[in-house]
Short mmCIF file of C-alpha atoms and ligand atoms in Angstrom, two decimals:
data_model
loop_
_atom_site.label_atom_id
_atom_site.label_comp_id
_atom_site.label_asym_id
_atom_site.label_seq_id
_atom_site.Cartn_x
_atom_site.Cartn_y
_atom_site.Cartn_z
CA UNK A 1 0.00 0.00 0.00
CA UNK A 2 1.28 3.50 -0.94
CA UNK A 3 1.92 5.48 2.27
CA UNK A 4 2.52 8.87 0.56
CA UNK A 5 -0.23 11.42 1.33
CA UNK A 6 -3.35 11.57 -0.83
CA UNK A 7 -3.36 14.36 -3.39
CA UNK A 8 -5.98 15.69 -5.79
CA UNK A 9 -5.32 15.47 -9.52
CA UNK A 10 -7.29 17.21 -12.24
CA UNK A 11 -7.82 14.43 -14.78
CA UNK A 12 -10.40 16.06 -17.03
CA UNK A 13 -11.81 19.46 -17.93
CA UNK A 14 -14.84 20.47 -19.95
CA UNK A 15 -16.87 23.53 -20.81
CA UNK A 16 -20.11 24.43 -22.55
CA UNK A 17 -21.45 27.71 -23.85
CA UNK A 18 -24.74 28.81 -25.40
CA UNK A 19 -24.70 29.16 -29.20
CA UNK A 20 -26.37 32.57 -29.11
CA UNK A 21 -23.88 35.48 -29.29
CA UNK A 22 -24.68 39.00 -28.08
CA UNK A 23 -22.17 41.54 -29.43
CA UNK A 24 -21.40 45.06 -28.27
CA UNK A 25 -23.13 46.25 -31.46
CA UNK A 26 -26.27 44.40 -30.35
CA UNK A 27 -26.08 46.15 -26.96
CA UNK A 28 -25.78 49.55 -28.69
CA UNK A 29 -29.32 48.93 -29.93
CA UNK A 30 -30.59 48.06 -26.43
CA UNK A 31 -29.08 50.70 -24.09
CA UNK A 32 -27.17 53.98 -24.32
CA UNK A 33 -23.69 52.50 -24.79
CA UNK A 34 -21.13 51.88 -27.51
CA UNK A 35 -18.47 49.37 -28.49
CA UNK A 36 -15.65 51.81 -27.75
CA UNK A 37 -16.81 52.36 -24.12
CA UNK A 38 -17.39 48.66 -23.42
CA UNK A 39 -14.09 47.60 -25.02
CA UNK A 40 -11.93 50.24 -23.33
CA UNK A 41 -13.59 49.93 -19.87
CA UNK A 42 -13.98 46.15 -19.77
CA UNK A 43 -12.23 44.40 -22.70
CA UNK A 44 -15.48 42.56 -23.53
CA UNK A 45 -16.53 42.31 -27.20
CA UNK A 46 -19.27 39.69 -27.01
CA UNK A 47 -20.94 37.25 -24.61
CA UNK A 48 -22.97 34.05 -24.94
CA UNK A 49 -26.63 34.10 -23.88
CA UNK A 50 -28.87 31.14 -23.06
CA UNK A 51 -31.91 30.63 -25.29
CA UNK A 52 -35.38 29.73 -24.15
CA UNK A 53 -35.33 26.16 -22.82
CA UNK A 54 -31.67 26.38 -21.74
CA UNK A 55 -30.90 26.55 -18.02
CA UNK A 56 -27.85 26.52 -15.75
CA UNK A 57 -28.08 22.72 -15.57
CA UNK A 58 -28.12 22.49 -19.40
CA UNK A 59 -24.57 23.84 -19.63
CA UNK A 60 -23.39 22.20 -16.40
CA UNK A 61 -24.40 18.76 -17.73
CA UNK A 62 -22.60 19.31 -21.05
CA UNK A 63 -19.44 20.59 -19.36
CA UNK A 64 -19.51 17.69 -16.86
CA UNK A 65 -19.87 15.09 -19.63
CA UNK A 66 -16.92 16.58 -21.52
CA UNK A 67 -14.74 16.57 -18.39
CA UNK A 68 -15.71 12.96 -17.57
CA UNK A 69 -14.92 11.91 -21.14
CA UNK A 70 -11.46 13.47 -20.96
CA UNK A 71 -10.84 11.79 -17.60
CA UNK A 72 -12.10 8.48 -18.97
CA UNK A 73 -14.28 8.35 -15.87
CA UNK A 74 -17.68 6.66 -15.64
CA UNK A 75 -20.39 8.84 -14.01
CA UNK A 76 -21.16 5.94 -11.66
CA UNK A 77 -17.65 6.18 -10.21
CA UNK A 78 -18.13 9.83 -9.15
CA UNK A 79 -18.70 10.07 -5.39
CA UNK A 80 -19.06 13.85 -4.99
CA UNK A 81 -20.46 16.67 -7.17
CA UNK A 82 -19.93 20.27 -6.05
CA UNK A 83 -21.46 22.96 -8.23
CA UNK A 84 -20.78 26.69 -7.80
CA UNK A 85 -23.51 29.00 -9.05
CA UNK A 86 -25.35 32.23 -8.28
CA UNK A 87 -28.07 31.34 -10.78
CA UNK A 88 -29.29 27.83 -9.92
CA UNK A 89 -32.17 26.27 -11.87
CA UNK A 90 -34.24 26.58 -8.64
CA UNK A 91 -33.62 27.90 -5.10
CA UNK A 92 -33.91 24.19 -4.24
CA UNK A 93 -33.16 21.44 -4.99
CA UNK A 94 -29.55 22.11 -5.84
CA UNK A 95 -28.54 22.26 -9.49
CA UNK A 96 -25.86 19.71 -8.55
CA UNK A 97 -28.65 17.17 -7.84
CA UNK A 98 -30.18 17.86 -11.26
CA UNK A 99 -26.77 17.32 -12.87
CA UNK A 100 -26.26 14.12 -10.84
CA UNK A 101 -29.52 12.74 -12.24
CA UNK A 102 -28.92 13.87 -15.84
CA UNK A 103 -25.42 12.39 -16.12
CA UNK A 104 -26.27 9.21 -14.16
CA UNK A 105 -23.84 9.76 -11.28
CA UNK A 106 -26.10 7.79 -8.97
CA UNK A 107 -23.40 7.10 -6.35
CA UNK A 108 -22.47 10.74 -5.81
CA UNK A 109 -23.46 13.14 -3.04
CA UNK A 110 -24.31 16.43 -4.73
CA UNK A 111 -24.71 20.00 -3.52
CA UNK A 112 -24.36 23.61 -4.66
CA UNK A 113 -21.96 26.20 -3.29
CA UNK A 114 -23.01 29.85 -3.09
CA UNK A 115 -19.82 31.86 -3.48
CA UNK A 116 -20.73 33.91 -6.59
CA UNK A 117 -17.74 34.25 -8.95
CA UNK A 118 -15.52 32.22 -6.58
CA UNK A 119 -17.94 29.27 -6.79
CA UNK A 120 -15.67 27.00 -8.83
CA UNK A 121 -12.55 27.59 -6.72
CA UNK A 122 -14.60 27.19 -3.52
CA UNK A 123 -15.90 23.91 -4.95
CA UNK A 124 -12.37 22.84 -5.89
CA UNK A 125 -11.22 23.56 -2.35
CA UNK A 126 -14.06 21.45 -0.88
CA UNK A 127 -13.37 18.56 -3.27
CA UNK A 128 -9.66 18.75 -2.42
CA UNK A 129 -10.39 18.53 1.31
CA UNK A 130 -12.66 15.50 0.78
CA UNK A 131 -9.98 13.81 -1.32
CA UNK A 132 -7.07 14.55 1.04
CA UNK A 133 -9.10 13.21 3.98
CA UNK A 134 -9.89 10.00 2.08
CA UNK A 135 -13.65 10.70 2.11
CA UNK A 136 -13.94 10.93 -1.71
CA UNK A 137 -12.02 9.41 -4.62
CA UNK A 138 -13.53 10.84 -7.80
CA UNK A 139 -15.22 14.21 -7.70
CA UNK A 140 -16.79 16.54 -10.20
CA UNK A 141 -16.43 20.28 -9.63
CA UNK A 142 -18.57 22.56 -11.76
CA UNK A 143 -19.06 26.32 -12.16
CA UNK A 144 -22.23 27.15 -14.09
CA UNK A 145 -24.35 30.25 -14.65
CA UNK A 146 -27.21 31.71 -16.62
CA UNK A 147 -26.71 35.28 -15.45
CA UNK A 148 -28.70 36.67 -18.36
CA UNK A 149 -31.88 35.76 -16.42
CA UNK A 150 -31.02 38.07 -13.49
CA UNK A 151 -29.48 40.93 -15.49
CA UNK A 152 -31.45 44.13 -15.99
CA UNK A 153 -31.22 44.56 -19.76
CA UNK A 154 -32.09 48.25 -19.39
CA UNK A 155 -29.19 48.97 -16.97
CA UNK A 156 -26.06 49.84 -18.96
CA UNK A 157 -23.92 49.70 -15.81
CA UNK A 158 -24.36 45.92 -15.52
CA UNK A 159 -25.92 44.43 -18.67
CA UNK A 160 -22.77 44.85 -20.74
CA UNK A 161 -20.70 42.72 -18.36
CA UNK A 162 -22.25 39.30 -17.97
CA UNK A 163 -22.56 36.09 -19.98
CA UNK A 164 -23.75 32.49 -19.60
CA UNK A 165 -21.93 29.14 -19.66
CA UNK A 166 -20.34 26.38 -17.59
CA UNK A 167 -17.00 24.74 -16.92
CA UNK A 168 -16.16 21.53 -15.06
CA UNK A 169 -13.23 19.50 -13.79
CA UNK A 170 -12.87 15.89 -12.69
CA UNK A 171 -10.73 15.85 -9.56
CA UNK A 172 -9.43 12.45 -8.47
CA UNK A 173 -7.42 11.06 -5.58
CA UNK A 174 -3.85 9.90 -6.21
CA UNK A 175 -0.84 9.16 -4.05
CA UNK A 176 2.34 11.21 -4.46
CA UNK A 177 3.32 13.97 -6.86
CA UNK A 178 1.88 12.84 -10.19
CA UNK A 179 0.89 15.06 -13.10
CA UNK A 180 -1.92 17.61 -12.78
CA UNK A 181 -1.51 17.72 -9.00
CA UNK A 182 -3.53 20.31 -7.12
CA UNK A 183 -0.86 21.85 -4.88
CA UNK A 184 -3.10 24.15 -2.82
CA UNK A 185 -6.42 25.95 -2.57
CA UNK A 186 -7.18 29.08 -0.54
CA UNK A 187 -10.63 30.54 0.10
CA UNK A 188 -11.52 33.81 1.87
CA UNK A 189 -14.61 35.91 2.59
CA UNK A 190 -15.34 39.51 3.54
CA UNK A 191 -19.02 39.62 4.45
CA UNK A 192 -18.88 43.31 5.44
CA UNK A 193 -19.22 44.19 1.74
CA UNK A 194 -22.15 41.97 0.81
CA UNK A 195 -24.32 44.94 -0.23
CA UNK A 196 -21.89 46.07 -2.93
CA UNK A 197 -22.80 43.17 -5.23
CA UNK A 198 -25.97 41.15 -4.77
CA UNK A 199 -29.40 40.09 -5.93
CA UNK A 200 -31.76 41.77 -3.45
CA UNK A 201 -34.89 39.83 -4.37
CA UNK A 202 -36.07 36.22 -4.49
CA UNK A 203 -34.68 35.17 -1.09
CA UNK A 204 -36.29 35.22 2.37
CA UNK A 205 -35.79 39.00 2.82
CA UNK A 206 -37.59 40.00 -0.34
CA UNK A 207 -39.53 36.96 -1.56
CA UNK A 208 -40.30 36.66 -5.24
CA UNK A 209 -44.00 36.81 -4.33
CA UNK A 210 -43.68 40.33 -2.78
CA UNK A 211 -45.15 43.18 -4.79
CA UNK A 212 -42.11 45.23 -3.70
CA UNK A 213 -39.79 42.69 -5.33
CA UNK A 214 -41.65 43.12 -8.60
CA UNK A 215 -42.23 46.88 -8.38
CA UNK A 216 -38.62 47.71 -7.47
CA UNK A 217 -37.17 45.02 -9.73
CA UNK A 218 -35.29 43.48 -6.82
CA UNK A 219 -34.77 40.28 -8.81
CA UNK A 220 -31.96 41.94 -10.82
CA UNK A 221 -28.23 42.08 -9.97
CA UNK A 222 -27.26 45.27 -8.11
CA UNK A 223 -23.62 46.34 -8.16
CA UNK A 224 -21.50 49.30 -7.07
CA UNK A 225 -19.07 48.82 -9.93
CA UNK A 226 -16.30 51.20 -8.82
CA UNK A 227 -16.10 49.82 -5.28
CA UNK A 228 -16.25 46.23 -6.48
CA UNK A 229 -13.43 46.96 -8.92
CA UNK A 230 -11.07 48.22 -6.18
CA UNK A 231 -11.84 45.35 -3.82
CA UNK A 232 -11.43 42.81 -6.65
CA UNK A 233 -7.89 43.96 -7.46
CA UNK A 234 -6.68 43.88 -3.84
CA UNK A 235 -8.45 40.63 -2.95
CA UNK A 236 -7.22 38.67 -5.97
CA UNK A 237 -3.68 39.88 -5.29
CA UNK A 238 -4.01 38.70 -1.67
CA UNK A 239 -5.40 35.30 -2.73
CA UNK A 240 -2.51 34.82 -5.18
CA UNK A 241 0.06 35.86 -2.58
CA UNK A 242 -1.39 33.27 -0.19
CA UNK A 243 -1.06 30.56 -2.87
CA UNK A 244 2.51 31.55 -3.74
CA UNK A 245 3.64 31.81 -0.10
CA UNK A 246 2.12 28.44 0.83
CA UNK A 247 4.09 26.78 -1.96
CA UNK A 248 7.31 28.82 -1.48
CA UNK A 249 7.00 30.17 -5.02
CA UNK A 250 7.52 33.59 -6.60
CA UNK A 251 5.28 35.05 -9.36
CA UNK A 252 8.14 34.39 -11.76
CA UNK A 253 7.75 30.62 -11.20
CA UNK A 254 4.19 30.61 -12.54
CA UNK A 255 3.77 29.38 -16.14
CA UNK A 256 0.18 30.54 -16.59
CA UNK A 257 -2.10 32.77 -14.53
CA UNK A 258 -5.84 32.16 -15.02
CA UNK A 259 -7.73 34.97 -13.27
CA UNK A 260 -11.51 35.34 -12.99
CA UNK A 261 -12.63 37.02 -16.22
CA UNK A 262 -14.59 40.05 -14.94
CA UNK A 263 -12.86 43.05 -16.47
CA UNK A 264 -9.64 43.35 -18.50
CA UNK A 265 -8.59 46.33 -16.37
CA UNK A 266 -8.97 44.27 -13.17
CA UNK A 267 -6.91 41.44 -14.71
CA UNK A 268 -4.21 43.89 -15.84
CA UNK A 269 -4.07 45.60 -12.43
CA UNK A 270 -3.74 42.29 -10.54
CA UNK A 271 -1.10 41.04 -13.00
CA UNK A 272 0.86 44.27 -12.64
CA UNK A 273 0.81 44.08 -8.83
CA UNK A 274 2.08 40.50 -9.05
CA UNK A 275 4.65 41.45 -11.73
CA UNK A 276 3.13 38.81 -14.00
CA UNK A 277 3.98 39.45 -17.67
CA UNK A 278 0.98 39.76 -20.03
CA UNK A 279 2.00 36.70 -22.07
CA UNK A 280 1.58 34.51 -18.97
CA UNK A 281 -1.97 35.72 -18.29
CA UNK A 282 -4.88 33.83 -19.87
CA UNK A 283 -7.68 36.09 -21.07
CA UNK A 284 -10.85 35.07 -22.92
CA UNK A 285 -13.35 37.57 -21.55
CA UNK A 286 -13.51 39.38 -24.91
CA UNK A 287 -15.50 36.34 -26.12
CA UNK A 288 -17.61 35.44 -23.09
CA UNK A 289 -17.84 38.44 -20.71
CA UNK A 290 -18.07 37.72 -16.99
CA UNK A 291 -19.59 34.25 -16.53
CA UNK A 292 -19.16 34.38 -12.72
CA UNK A 293 -18.54 30.89 -11.27
CA UNK A 294 -18.07 29.49 -14.79
CA UNK A 295 -15.28 31.86 -15.82
CA UNK A 296 -12.26 30.10 -14.28
CA UNK A 297 -13.19 26.53 -15.35
CA UNK A 298 -14.12 27.68 -18.88
CA UNK A 299 -10.73 29.42 -19.13
CA UNK A 300 -8.90 26.38 -17.72
CA UNK A 301 -10.59 24.08 -20.23
CA UNK A 302 -9.93 26.44 -23.13
CA UNK A 303 -6.29 26.90 -22.12
CA UNK A 304 -5.78 23.13 -21.90
CA UNK A 305 -7.62 22.16 -25.08
CA UNK A 306 -5.94 24.90 -27.13
CA UNK A 307 -2.48 23.66 -26.09
CA UNK A 308 -1.56 26.70 -23.97
CA UNK A 309 -1.00 24.45 -20.93
CA UNK A 310 1.99 22.10 -21.16
CA UNK A 311 3.03 19.21 -18.98
CA UNK A 312 4.75 20.34 -15.76
CA UNK A 313 3.43 23.91 -16.06
CA UNK A 314 2.57 25.72 -12.84
CA UNK A 315 -0.96 27.11 -13.19
CA UNK A 316 -2.28 29.71 -10.76
CA UNK A 317 -6.02 30.45 -10.72
CA UNK A 318 -7.77 33.22 -8.76
CA UNK A 319 -11.30 34.53 -8.41
CA UNK A 320 -13.30 37.25 -6.69
CA UNK A 321 -17.04 37.75 -6.36
CA UNK A 322 -20.13 38.77 -4.40
CA UNK A 323 -19.99 38.14 -0.69
CA UNK A 324 -17.25 39.21 -1.04
CA UNK A 325 -15.55 35.90 -1.66
CA UNK A 326 -12.05 35.44 -3.04
CA UNK A 327 -9.93 32.43 -3.74
CA UNK A 328 -6.92 30.88 -5.44
CA UNK A 329 -5.58 27.49 -6.48
CA UNK A 330 -2.25 26.18 -7.76
CA UNK A 331 -1.79 23.18 -10.05
CA UNK A 332 1.40 21.48 -11.25
CA UNK A 333 0.10 20.23 -14.64
O1 UT7 B 401 -17.26 39.33 -11.05
C1 UT7 B 401 -16.91 40.20 -10.02
C2 UT7 B 401 -17.84 41.30 -9.93
N1 UT7 B 401 -17.84 42.32 -10.89
C3 UT7 B 401 -16.77 43.06 -11.24
O2 UT7 B 401 -15.66 42.75 -10.97
C4 UT7 B 401 -17.04 44.35 -11.95
C5 UT7 B 401 -16.24 45.46 -11.33
N2 UT7 B 401 -16.47 46.78 -11.90
C6 UT7 B 401 -16.21 47.09 -13.19
O3 UT7 B 401 -15.82 46.26 -13.99
C7 UT7 B 401 -16.35 48.54 -13.59
O4 UT7 B 401 -16.58 49.34 -12.45
C8 UT7 B 401 -17.48 48.81 -14.62
C9 UT7 B 401 -17.09 48.22 -15.97
C10 UT7 B 401 -18.78 48.19 -14.15
C11 UT7 B 401 -17.69 50.30 -14.82
O5 UT7 B 401 -16.45 50.90 -15.23
P1 UT7 B 401 -15.93 52.23 -14.52
O6 UT7 B 401 -14.70 52.61 -15.20
O7 UT7 B 401 -15.89 51.92 -13.05
O8 UT7 B 401 -17.04 53.25 -14.90
P2 UT7 B 401 -17.99 54.12 -13.94
O9 UT7 B 401 -18.98 53.25 -13.26
O10 UT7 B 401 -17.11 54.99 -13.09
O11 UT7 B 401 -18.73 55.02 -14.97
C12 UT7 B 401 -18.06 56.04 -15.74
C13 UT7 B 401 -19.07 56.70 -16.65
C14 UT7 B 401 -20.34 57.14 -15.95
O12 UT7 B 401 -20.76 58.35 -16.53
P3 UT7 B 401 -20.50 59.76 -15.78
O13 UT7 B 401 -21.20 59.62 -14.46
O14 UT7 B 401 -19.01 59.85 -15.66
O15 UT7 B 401 -21.11 60.75 -16.71
C15 UT7 B 401 -21.33 56.06 -16.29
O16 UT7 B 401 -22.66 56.52 -16.28
O17 UT7 B 401 -19.47 55.78 -17.68
C16 UT7 B 401 -20.90 55.71 -17.70
N3 UT7 B 401 -21.28 54.35 -18.09
C17 UT7 B 401 -21.41 53.97 -19.36
N4 UT7 B 401 -21.26 54.63 -20.51
C18 UT7 B 401 -21.46 53.95 -21.66
C19 UT7 B 401 -21.54 53.29 -17.28
N5 UT7 B 401 -21.84 52.22 -18.03
C20 UT7 B 401 -21.77 52.61 -19.32
C21 UT7 B 401 -21.97 51.96 -20.54
N6 UT7 B 401 -21.80 52.66 -21.69
N7 UT7 B 401 -22.31 50.66 -20.61
#
C-alpha cells in the first residue's frame, strides 16, 4: 500500500457555452452605450446568452460530460459533485442534484456552493479537502451560470458585463506527486461588503412573491461597480500571494495565470501588482464576458484544449465575487 499522502489530480476538464452570441453592437441597440466604451472599460466584445429552454443545468451537464470523457471516468464512479452557481435552476433542490440525475452519477453526493464568482474555486477547495481526507475518490467540480436571467437589460452599468456558460473539472485522488496535482487551494470571505454586489430579491428577505420585489425590480443584480473593482484587485492579489507563499514560489515561477474574467482592467491591475507578464496571463473575456462561477473553469478548459498548458506547467487560478468571496488554487500540470 502506498503510504505517501493523498493528493488531488485534475484528470479532465470540460466547458459548454450557449450558441447565441450578443455583441457590443447588439447592446448599442438596447441601451445607451457603444463598443468603444465597453471595449476600453472592460475588454469585452461579445458574450454568450442562453436561449429559451436552456438553463444553468443544461450547460453544467454538457461541461460535466466533456470533463468525464477526458478523464475516462464513468459517471457511476463519481462520489461527490460540487457545483458553484449564483443562478441555480431553482432555489432548491440544488442544481448539482439535477446534474447528478442527468449524467447518471447515482453514487455521488451532490450539492451547490453559493460563493458567486468564486464558486468554482470554492468547490475545488471542498473537493480537495474530501480527497485529502480520504472521504472521496472521484469528484466533479462545476461552475455554471445563466446570469442573463437576473441581469437588468435596461441597466447599462451591468448588462454589458455578464454572460452564460459552464465549466467543469474531474478531480481524483492519487498518491504522491503525479501530473496535474492540485498543490493548494485558498478561500476567503469579507461579508462586510455583501451589499456592494448582490441580488436583493427572491430570497427570504424580499420573496419573489412580494409586490415590492416586482415593483422595485429586486430580482436583478445590483452592483457598485467602482467599489467592487477596487476590492477585486486587492483581494485577488491577496489570494494569489497566499497561494505563492504556501508553496514557497515567486510570481516568476508561474507558467500561466488564469484569473476570474470580470474586467480586462482588473486582470491587468492584478497582473501588474504580481509582476506577472501579459504573455503569462490567460484572457478570454472578450468572447464570453463575466460568466461568474463558470469563468475560471471555462478558461482552464480552453487553455488546456488549445495547447496553452503544457506538462509540468505551474498554473495559478484566482477569483473574486459577491460576498465578497475570493480564492486561489495552484496546479502542477
Ligand atoms: O465578477 C466580479 C464582480 N464584478 C466586477 O468585478 C465588476 C467590477 N467593476 C467594473 O468592472 C467597472 O466598475 C465597470 C465596468 C462596471 C464600470 O467601469 P468604470 O470605469 O468603473 O465606470 P464608472 O462606473 O465609473 O462610470 C463612468 C461613466 C459614468 O458616466 P459619468 O457619471 O461619468 O457621466 C457612467 O454613467 O461611464 C458611464 N457608463 C457607461 N457609458 C457607456 C456606465 N456604463 C456605461 C456603458 N456605456 N455601458
